[in-house]
mmCIF file of C-alpha atoms and ligand atoms in Angstrom:
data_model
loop_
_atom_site.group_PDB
_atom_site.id
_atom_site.type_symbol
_atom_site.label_atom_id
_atom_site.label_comp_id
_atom_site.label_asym_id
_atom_site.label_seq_id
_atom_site.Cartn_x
_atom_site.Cartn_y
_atom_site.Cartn_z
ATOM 1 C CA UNK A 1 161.503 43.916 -28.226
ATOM 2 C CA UNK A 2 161.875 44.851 -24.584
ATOM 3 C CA UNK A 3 158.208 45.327 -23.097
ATOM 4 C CA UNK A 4 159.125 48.754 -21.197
ATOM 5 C CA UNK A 5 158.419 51.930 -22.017
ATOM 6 C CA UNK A 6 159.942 54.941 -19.954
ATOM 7 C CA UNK A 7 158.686 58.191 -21.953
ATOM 8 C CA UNK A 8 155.394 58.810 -23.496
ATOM 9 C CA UNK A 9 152.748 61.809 -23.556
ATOM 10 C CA UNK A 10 149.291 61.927 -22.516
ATOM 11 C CA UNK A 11 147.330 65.147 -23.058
ATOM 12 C CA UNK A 12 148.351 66.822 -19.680
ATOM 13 C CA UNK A 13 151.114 68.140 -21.791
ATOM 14 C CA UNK A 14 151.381 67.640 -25.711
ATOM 15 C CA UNK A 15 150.264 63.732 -26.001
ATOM 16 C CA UNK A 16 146.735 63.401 -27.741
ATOM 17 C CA UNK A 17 145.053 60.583 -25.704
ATOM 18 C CA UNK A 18 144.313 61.463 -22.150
ATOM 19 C CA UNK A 19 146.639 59.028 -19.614
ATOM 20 C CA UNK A 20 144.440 56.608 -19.187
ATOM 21 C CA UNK A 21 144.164 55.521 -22.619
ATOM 22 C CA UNK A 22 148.075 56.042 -23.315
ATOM 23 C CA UNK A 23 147.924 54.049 -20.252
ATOM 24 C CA UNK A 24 145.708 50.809 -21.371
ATOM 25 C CA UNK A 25 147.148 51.319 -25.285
ATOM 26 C CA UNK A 26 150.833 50.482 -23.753
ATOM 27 C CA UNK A 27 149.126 47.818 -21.360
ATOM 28 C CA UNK A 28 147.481 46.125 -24.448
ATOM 29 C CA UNK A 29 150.873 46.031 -26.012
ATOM 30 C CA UNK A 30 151.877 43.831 -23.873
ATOM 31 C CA UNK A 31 153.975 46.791 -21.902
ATOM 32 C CA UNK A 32 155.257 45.167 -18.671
ATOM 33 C CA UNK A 33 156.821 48.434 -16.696
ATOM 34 C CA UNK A 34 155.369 52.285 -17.874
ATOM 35 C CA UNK A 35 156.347 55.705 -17.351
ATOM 36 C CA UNK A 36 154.007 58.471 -17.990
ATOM 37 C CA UNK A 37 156.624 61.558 -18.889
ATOM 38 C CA UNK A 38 154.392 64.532 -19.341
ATOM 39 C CA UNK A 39 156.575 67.895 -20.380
ATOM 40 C CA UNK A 40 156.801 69.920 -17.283
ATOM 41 C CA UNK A 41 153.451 68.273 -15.637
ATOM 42 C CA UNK A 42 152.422 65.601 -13.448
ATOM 43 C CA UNK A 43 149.208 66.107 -13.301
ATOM 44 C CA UNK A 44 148.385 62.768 -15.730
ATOM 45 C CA UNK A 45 150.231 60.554 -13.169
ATOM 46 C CA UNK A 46 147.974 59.502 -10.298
ATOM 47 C CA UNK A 47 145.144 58.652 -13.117
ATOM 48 C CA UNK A 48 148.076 56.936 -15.330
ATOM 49 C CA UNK A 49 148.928 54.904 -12.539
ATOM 50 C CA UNK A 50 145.185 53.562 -11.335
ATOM 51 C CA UNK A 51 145.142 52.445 -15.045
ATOM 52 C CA UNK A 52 148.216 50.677 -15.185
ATOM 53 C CA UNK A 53 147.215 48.765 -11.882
ATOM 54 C CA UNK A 54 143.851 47.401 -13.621
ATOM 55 C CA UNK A 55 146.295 45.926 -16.065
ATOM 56 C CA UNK A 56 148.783 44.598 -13.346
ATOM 57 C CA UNK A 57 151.356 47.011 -15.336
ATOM 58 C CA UNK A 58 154.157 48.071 -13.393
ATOM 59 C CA UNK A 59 153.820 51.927 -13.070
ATOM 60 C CA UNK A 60 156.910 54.466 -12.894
ATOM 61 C CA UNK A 61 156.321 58.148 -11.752
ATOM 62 C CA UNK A 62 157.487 60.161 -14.730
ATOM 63 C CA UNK A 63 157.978 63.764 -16.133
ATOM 64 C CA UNK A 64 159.845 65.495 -18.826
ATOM 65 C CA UNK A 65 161.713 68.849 -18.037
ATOM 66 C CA UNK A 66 162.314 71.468 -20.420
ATOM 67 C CA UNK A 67 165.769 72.858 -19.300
ATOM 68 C CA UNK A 68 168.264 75.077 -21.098
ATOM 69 C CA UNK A 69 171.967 74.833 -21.490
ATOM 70 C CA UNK A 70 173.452 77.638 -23.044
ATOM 71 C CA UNK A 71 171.997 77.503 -26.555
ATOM 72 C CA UNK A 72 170.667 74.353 -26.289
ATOM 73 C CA UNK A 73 166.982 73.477 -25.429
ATOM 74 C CA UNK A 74 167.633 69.717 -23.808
ATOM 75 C CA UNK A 75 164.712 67.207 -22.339
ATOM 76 C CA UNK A 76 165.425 65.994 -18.761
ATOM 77 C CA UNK A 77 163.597 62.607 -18.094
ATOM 78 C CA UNK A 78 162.933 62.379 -14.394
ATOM 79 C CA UNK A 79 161.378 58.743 -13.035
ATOM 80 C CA UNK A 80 160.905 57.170 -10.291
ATOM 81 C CA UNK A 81 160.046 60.136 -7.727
ATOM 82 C CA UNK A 82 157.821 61.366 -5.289
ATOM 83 C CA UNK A 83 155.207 63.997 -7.253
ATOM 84 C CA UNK A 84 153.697 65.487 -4.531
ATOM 85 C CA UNK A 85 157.720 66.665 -3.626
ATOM 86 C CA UNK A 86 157.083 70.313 -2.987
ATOM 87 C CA UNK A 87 160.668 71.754 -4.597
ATOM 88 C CA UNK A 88 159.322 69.146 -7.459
ATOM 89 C CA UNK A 89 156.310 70.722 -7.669
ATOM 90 C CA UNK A 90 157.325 74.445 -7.331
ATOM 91 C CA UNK A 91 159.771 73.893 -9.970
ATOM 92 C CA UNK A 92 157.490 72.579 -12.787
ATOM 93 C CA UNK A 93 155.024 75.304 -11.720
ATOM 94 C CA UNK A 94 157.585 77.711 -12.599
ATOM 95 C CA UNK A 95 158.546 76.741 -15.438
ATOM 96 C CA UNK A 96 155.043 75.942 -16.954
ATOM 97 C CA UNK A 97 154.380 79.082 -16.101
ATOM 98 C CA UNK A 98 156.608 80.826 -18.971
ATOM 99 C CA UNK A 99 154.648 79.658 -21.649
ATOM 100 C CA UNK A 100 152.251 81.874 -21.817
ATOM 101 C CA UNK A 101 153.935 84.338 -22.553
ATOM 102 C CA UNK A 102 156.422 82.660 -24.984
ATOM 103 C CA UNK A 103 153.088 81.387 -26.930
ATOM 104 C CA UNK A 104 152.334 84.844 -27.923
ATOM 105 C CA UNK A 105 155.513 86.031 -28.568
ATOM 106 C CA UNK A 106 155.100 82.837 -31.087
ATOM 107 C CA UNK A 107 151.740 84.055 -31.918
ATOM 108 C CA UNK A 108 152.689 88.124 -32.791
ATOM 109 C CA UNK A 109 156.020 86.658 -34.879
ATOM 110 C CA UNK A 110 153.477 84.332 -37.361
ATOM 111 C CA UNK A 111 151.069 87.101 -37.338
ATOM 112 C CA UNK A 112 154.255 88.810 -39.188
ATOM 113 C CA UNK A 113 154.308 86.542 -41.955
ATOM 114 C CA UNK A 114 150.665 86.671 -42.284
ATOM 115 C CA UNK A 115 149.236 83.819 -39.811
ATOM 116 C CA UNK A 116 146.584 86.123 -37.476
ATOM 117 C CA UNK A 117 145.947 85.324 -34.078
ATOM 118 C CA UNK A 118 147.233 81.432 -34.238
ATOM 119 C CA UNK A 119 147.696 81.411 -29.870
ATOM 120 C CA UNK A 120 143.946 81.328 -30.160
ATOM 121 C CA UNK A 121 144.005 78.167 -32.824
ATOM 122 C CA UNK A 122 146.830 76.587 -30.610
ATOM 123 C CA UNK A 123 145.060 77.161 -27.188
ATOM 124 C CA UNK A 124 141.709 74.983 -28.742
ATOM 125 C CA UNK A 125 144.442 71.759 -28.377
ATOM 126 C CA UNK A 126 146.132 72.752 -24.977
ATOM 127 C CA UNK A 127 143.727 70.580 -23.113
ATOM 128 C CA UNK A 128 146.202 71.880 -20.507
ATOM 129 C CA UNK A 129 146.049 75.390 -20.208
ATOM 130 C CA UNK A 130 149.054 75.823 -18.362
ATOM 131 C CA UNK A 131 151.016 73.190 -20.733
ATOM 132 C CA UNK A 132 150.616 75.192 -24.347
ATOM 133 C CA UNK A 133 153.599 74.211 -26.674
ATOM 134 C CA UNK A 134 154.964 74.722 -30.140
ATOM 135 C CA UNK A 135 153.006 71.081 -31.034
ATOM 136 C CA UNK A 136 149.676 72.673 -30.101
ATOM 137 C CA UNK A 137 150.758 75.409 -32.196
ATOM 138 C CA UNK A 138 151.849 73.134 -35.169
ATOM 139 C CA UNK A 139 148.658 71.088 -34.852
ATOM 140 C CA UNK A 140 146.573 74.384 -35.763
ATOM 141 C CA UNK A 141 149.092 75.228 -38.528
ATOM 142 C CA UNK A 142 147.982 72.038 -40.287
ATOM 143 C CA UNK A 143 144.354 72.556 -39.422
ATOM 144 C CA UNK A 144 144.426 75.913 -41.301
ATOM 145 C CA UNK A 145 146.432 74.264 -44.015
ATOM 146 C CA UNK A 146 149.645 76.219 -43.519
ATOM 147 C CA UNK A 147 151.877 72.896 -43.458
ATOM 148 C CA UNK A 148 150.335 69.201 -45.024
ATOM 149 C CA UNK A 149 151.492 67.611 -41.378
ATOM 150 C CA UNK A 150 153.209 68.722 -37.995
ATOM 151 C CA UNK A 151 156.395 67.513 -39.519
ATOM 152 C CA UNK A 152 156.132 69.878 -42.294
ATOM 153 C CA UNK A 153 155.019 72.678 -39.993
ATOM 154 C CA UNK A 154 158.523 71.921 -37.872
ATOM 155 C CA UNK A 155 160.213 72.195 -41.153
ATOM 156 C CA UNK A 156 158.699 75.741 -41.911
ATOM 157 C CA UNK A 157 157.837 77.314 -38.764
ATOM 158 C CA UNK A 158 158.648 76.980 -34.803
ATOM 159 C CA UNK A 159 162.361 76.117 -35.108
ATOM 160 C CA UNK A 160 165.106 78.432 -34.971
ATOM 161 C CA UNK A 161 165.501 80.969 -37.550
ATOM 162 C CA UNK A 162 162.147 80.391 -38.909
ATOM 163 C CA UNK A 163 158.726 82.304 -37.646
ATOM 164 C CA UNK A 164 157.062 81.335 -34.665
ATOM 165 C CA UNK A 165 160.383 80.784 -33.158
ATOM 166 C CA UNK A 166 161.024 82.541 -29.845
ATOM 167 C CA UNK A 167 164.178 82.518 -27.556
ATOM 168 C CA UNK A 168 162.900 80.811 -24.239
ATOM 169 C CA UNK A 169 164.993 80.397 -20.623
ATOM 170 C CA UNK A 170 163.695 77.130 -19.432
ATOM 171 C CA UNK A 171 165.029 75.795 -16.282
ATOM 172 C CA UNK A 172 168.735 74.957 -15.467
ATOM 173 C CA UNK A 173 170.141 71.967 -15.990
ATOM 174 C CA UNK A 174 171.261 71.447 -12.122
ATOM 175 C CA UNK A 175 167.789 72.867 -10.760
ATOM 176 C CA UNK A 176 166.126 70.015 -13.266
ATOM 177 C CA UNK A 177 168.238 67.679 -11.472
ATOM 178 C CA UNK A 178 167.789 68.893 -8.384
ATOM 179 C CA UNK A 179 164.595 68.537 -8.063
ATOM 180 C CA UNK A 180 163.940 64.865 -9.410
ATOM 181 C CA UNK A 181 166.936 63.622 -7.257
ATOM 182 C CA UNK A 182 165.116 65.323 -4.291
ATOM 183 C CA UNK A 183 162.157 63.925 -4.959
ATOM 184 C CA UNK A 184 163.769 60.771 -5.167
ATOM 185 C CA UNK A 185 164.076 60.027 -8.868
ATOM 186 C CA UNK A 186 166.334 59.502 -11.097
ATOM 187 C CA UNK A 187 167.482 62.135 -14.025
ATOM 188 C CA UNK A 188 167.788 60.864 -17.388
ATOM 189 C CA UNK A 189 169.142 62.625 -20.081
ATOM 190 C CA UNK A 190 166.265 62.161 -23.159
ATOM 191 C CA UNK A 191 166.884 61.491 -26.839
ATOM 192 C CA UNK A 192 169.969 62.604 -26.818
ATOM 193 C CA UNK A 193 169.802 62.056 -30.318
ATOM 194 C CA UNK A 194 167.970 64.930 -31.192
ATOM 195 C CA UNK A 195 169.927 67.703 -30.485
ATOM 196 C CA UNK A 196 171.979 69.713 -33.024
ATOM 197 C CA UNK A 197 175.434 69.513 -31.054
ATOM 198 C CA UNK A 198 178.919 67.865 -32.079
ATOM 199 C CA UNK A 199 180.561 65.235 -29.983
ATOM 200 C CA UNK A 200 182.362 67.357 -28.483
ATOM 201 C CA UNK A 201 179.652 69.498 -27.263
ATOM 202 C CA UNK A 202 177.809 66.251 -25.988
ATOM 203 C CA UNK A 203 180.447 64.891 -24.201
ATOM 204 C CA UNK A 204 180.869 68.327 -22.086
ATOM 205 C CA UNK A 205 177.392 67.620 -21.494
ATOM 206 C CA UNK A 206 177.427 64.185 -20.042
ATOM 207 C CA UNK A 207 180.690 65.442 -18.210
ATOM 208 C CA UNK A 208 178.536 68.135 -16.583
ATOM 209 C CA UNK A 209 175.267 66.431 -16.585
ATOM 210 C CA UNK A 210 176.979 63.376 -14.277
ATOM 211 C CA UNK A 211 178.641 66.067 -12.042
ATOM 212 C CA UNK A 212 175.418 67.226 -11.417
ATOM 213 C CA UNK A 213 173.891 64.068 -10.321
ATOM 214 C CA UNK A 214 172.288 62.667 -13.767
ATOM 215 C CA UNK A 215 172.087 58.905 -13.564
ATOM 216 C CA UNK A 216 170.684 57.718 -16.958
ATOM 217 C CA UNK A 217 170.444 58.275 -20.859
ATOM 218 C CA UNK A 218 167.877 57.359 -23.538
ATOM 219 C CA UNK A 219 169.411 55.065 -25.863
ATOM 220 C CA UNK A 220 166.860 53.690 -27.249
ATOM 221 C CA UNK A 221 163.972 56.073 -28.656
ATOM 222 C CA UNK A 222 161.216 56.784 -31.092
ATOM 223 C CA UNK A 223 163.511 59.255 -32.740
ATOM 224 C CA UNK A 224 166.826 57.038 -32.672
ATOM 225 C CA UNK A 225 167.801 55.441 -35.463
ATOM 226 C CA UNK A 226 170.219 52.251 -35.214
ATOM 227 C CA UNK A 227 173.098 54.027 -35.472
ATOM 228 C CA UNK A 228 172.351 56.520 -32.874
ATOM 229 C CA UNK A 229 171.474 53.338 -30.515
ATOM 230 C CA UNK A 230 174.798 52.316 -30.892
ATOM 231 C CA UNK A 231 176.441 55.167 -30.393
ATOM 232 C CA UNK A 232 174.665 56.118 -27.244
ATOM 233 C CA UNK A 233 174.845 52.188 -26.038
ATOM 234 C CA UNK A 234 178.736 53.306 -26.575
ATOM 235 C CA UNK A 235 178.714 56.411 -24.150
ATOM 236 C CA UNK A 236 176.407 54.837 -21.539
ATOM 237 C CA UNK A 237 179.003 52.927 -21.174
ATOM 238 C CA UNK A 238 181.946 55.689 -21.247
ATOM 239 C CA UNK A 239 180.153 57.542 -18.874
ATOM 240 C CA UNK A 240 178.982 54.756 -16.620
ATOM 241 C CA UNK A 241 175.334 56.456 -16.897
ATOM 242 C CA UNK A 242 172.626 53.943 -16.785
ATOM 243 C CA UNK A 243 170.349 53.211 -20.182
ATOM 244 C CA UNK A 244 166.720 54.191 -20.242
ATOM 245 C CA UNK A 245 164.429 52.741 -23.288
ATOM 246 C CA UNK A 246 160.968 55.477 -24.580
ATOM 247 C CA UNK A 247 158.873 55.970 -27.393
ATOM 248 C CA UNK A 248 157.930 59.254 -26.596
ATOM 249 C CA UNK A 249 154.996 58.338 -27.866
ATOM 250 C CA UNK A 250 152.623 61.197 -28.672
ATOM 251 C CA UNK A 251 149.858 60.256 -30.936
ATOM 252 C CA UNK A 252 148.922 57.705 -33.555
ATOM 253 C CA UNK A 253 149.935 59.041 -36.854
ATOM 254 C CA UNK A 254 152.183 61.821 -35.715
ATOM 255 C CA UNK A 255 154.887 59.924 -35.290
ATOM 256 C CA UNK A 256 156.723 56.040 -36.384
ATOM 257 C CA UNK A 257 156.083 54.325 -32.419
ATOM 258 C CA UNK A 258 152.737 53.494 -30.760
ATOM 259 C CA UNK A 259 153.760 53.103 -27.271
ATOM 260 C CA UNK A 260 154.324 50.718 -24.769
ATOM 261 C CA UNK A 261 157.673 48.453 -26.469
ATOM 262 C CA UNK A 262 160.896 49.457 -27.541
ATOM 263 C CA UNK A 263 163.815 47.800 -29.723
ATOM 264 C CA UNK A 264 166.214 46.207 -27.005
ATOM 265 C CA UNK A 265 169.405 47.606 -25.429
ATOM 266 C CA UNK A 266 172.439 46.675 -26.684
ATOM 267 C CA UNK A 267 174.595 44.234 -24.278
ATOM 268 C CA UNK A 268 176.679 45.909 -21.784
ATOM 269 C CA UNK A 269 174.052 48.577 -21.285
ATOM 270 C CA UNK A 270 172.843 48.569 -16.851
ATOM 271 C CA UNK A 271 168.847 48.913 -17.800
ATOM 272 C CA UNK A 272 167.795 51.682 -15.374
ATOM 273 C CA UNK A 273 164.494 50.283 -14.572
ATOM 274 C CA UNK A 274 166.599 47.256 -12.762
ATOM 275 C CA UNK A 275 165.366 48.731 -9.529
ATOM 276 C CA UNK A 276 161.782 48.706 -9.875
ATOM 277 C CA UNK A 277 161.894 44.965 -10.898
ATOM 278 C CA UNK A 278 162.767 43.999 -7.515
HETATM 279 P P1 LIG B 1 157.949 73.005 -26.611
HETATM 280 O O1 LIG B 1 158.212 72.354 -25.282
HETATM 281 O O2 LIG B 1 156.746 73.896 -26.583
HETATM 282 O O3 LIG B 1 159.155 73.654 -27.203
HETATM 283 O O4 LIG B 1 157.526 71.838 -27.597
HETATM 284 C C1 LIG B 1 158.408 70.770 -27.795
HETATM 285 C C2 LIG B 1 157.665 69.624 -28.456
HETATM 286 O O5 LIG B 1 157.462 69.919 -29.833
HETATM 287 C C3 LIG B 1 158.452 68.342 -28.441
HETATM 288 O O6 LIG B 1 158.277 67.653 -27.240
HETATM 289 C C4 LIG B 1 157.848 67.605 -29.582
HETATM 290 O O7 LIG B 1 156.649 66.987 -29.162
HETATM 291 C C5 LIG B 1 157.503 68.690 -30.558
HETATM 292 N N1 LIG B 1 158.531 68.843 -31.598
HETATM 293 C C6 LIG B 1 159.681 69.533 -31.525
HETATM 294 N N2 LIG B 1 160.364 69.471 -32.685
HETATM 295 C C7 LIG B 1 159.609 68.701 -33.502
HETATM 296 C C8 LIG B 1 159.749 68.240 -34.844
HETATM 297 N N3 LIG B 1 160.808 68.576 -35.583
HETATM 298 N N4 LIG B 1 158.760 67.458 -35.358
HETATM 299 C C9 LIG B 1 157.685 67.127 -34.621
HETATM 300 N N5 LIG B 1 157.499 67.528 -33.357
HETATM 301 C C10 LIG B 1 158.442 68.297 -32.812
HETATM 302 MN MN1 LIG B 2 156.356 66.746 -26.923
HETATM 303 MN MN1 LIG B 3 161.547 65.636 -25.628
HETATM 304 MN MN1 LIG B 4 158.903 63.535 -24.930
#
């Protein structure tokens, strides 16, 4: 196991702990090097970061950006940055500042198969007001018993084509970019593994996402299975793009990785946490 961890949640955006216990749970791992990767937030950071110090854990600035690229929804990884960067900060502000509105457009389509007023449910677990998001939303559906666990719920409800779905414009994939790389980070390309979209499709996306100034890809994470480790290790290497290793951890129970260790790179894969070694 490789004792790094470059993506995890903390309840400034859809994690469960707040960040300093996601914090000292990676730390007590055995975690050597830690990213705190809040969706469209930093607000966890600064008290991630005095926590990681008490461990003498190395600490990584960190944030996950919710960007959209034609029909795809994809997760930009930034690390390594500035947060108080003021495009940094404009841009999250903007685009946390959508999902409001998208949460009742989520609410009014359940309320058409029957589920009442469920923004209300789903705001009593955004311990982030501005940060509300479909897993706030799924955590009430199990509450009320609508789905046995937030998998289920995923299965049922919140995805495309079933209700509680909405159409949302997140940011652009350049202005994502943009604004880690100005803020001095790097941009890393999360669980690419996840997304419904051929080879094809992916490899216009690594074509444009490197164009643009993207540096990295997750090829190890929580939601990769060995297969997909190897075939990311592959196009790392295709696409000269640095590898990045994550949990995304989010809670205990709601998913297979506690955080703070992932399963190693495969060799011939540039780690992109070489530079904060040194
Ligand atoms: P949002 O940014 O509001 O669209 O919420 C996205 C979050 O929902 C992801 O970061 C995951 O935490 C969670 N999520 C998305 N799809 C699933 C799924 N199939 N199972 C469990 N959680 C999911
Ligand atoms: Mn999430
Ligand atoms: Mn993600
Ligand atoms: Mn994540």
């Amino acid at each position: 196991m490789t004792p790094v961890d470059l993506h995890c949640h903390s309840n400034a955006s859809d994690g469960l702990l707040p960040p300093r216990e996601v914090t000292r749970k990676a730390a007590e791992r055995g975690c050597q090097l830690f990213a705190l990767t809040d969706h469209d937030d930093t607000r966890g950071l600064a008290e991630a970061a005095d926590e990681a110090a008490l461990h003498g854990m190395r600490f990584v600035s960190g944030v996950e950006i919710s960007v959209s690229w034609g029909k795809h929804t994809l997760h930009i990884v930034g690390l390594g940055f500035d947060p108080a960067h003021p495009a940094l900060k404009a841009g999250l502000a903007g685009v946390r500042a959508g999902r409001d509105a998208r949460a009742q457009a989520m609410s009014d389509s359940l309320a058409r198969v029957g589920l009442e007023n469920v923004i209300a449910g789903a705001r009593k677990y955004a311990d982030n007001p501005e940060m509300i998001s479909r897993t706030h939303f799924a955590r009430y559906l199990v509450e009320i018993g609508a789905a046995k666990d937030t998998k289920s719920v995923f299965k049922r409800f919140l995805v495309r084509g079933k209700p509680g779905f909405v159409d949302h414009e997140w940011a652009r994939l350049h202005e994502a970019i943009d604004w880690i790389r100005d803020a001095g980070g790097v941009a890393v390309l999360a669980h690419p593994g996840r997304y419904e979209m051929g080879n094809e499709t992916l490899r216009v996306l690594l074509t444009e996402f490197k164009r643009l100034g993207g540096e990295g890809i997750e090829v190890v994470s929580g939601c990769h299975g060995a297969a997909d480790v190897g075939r990311f290790s592959r196009l790392a290497q295709e696409f000269e793009l640095l590898a990045s290793v994550g949990t995304d951890y989010h809670a205990t129970g709601e998913g297979a990785r506690e955080p703070g260790l992932n399963g190693d790179l495969p060799i011939g894969c540039q780690p992109v946490w070489a530079r904060w070694l040194s």
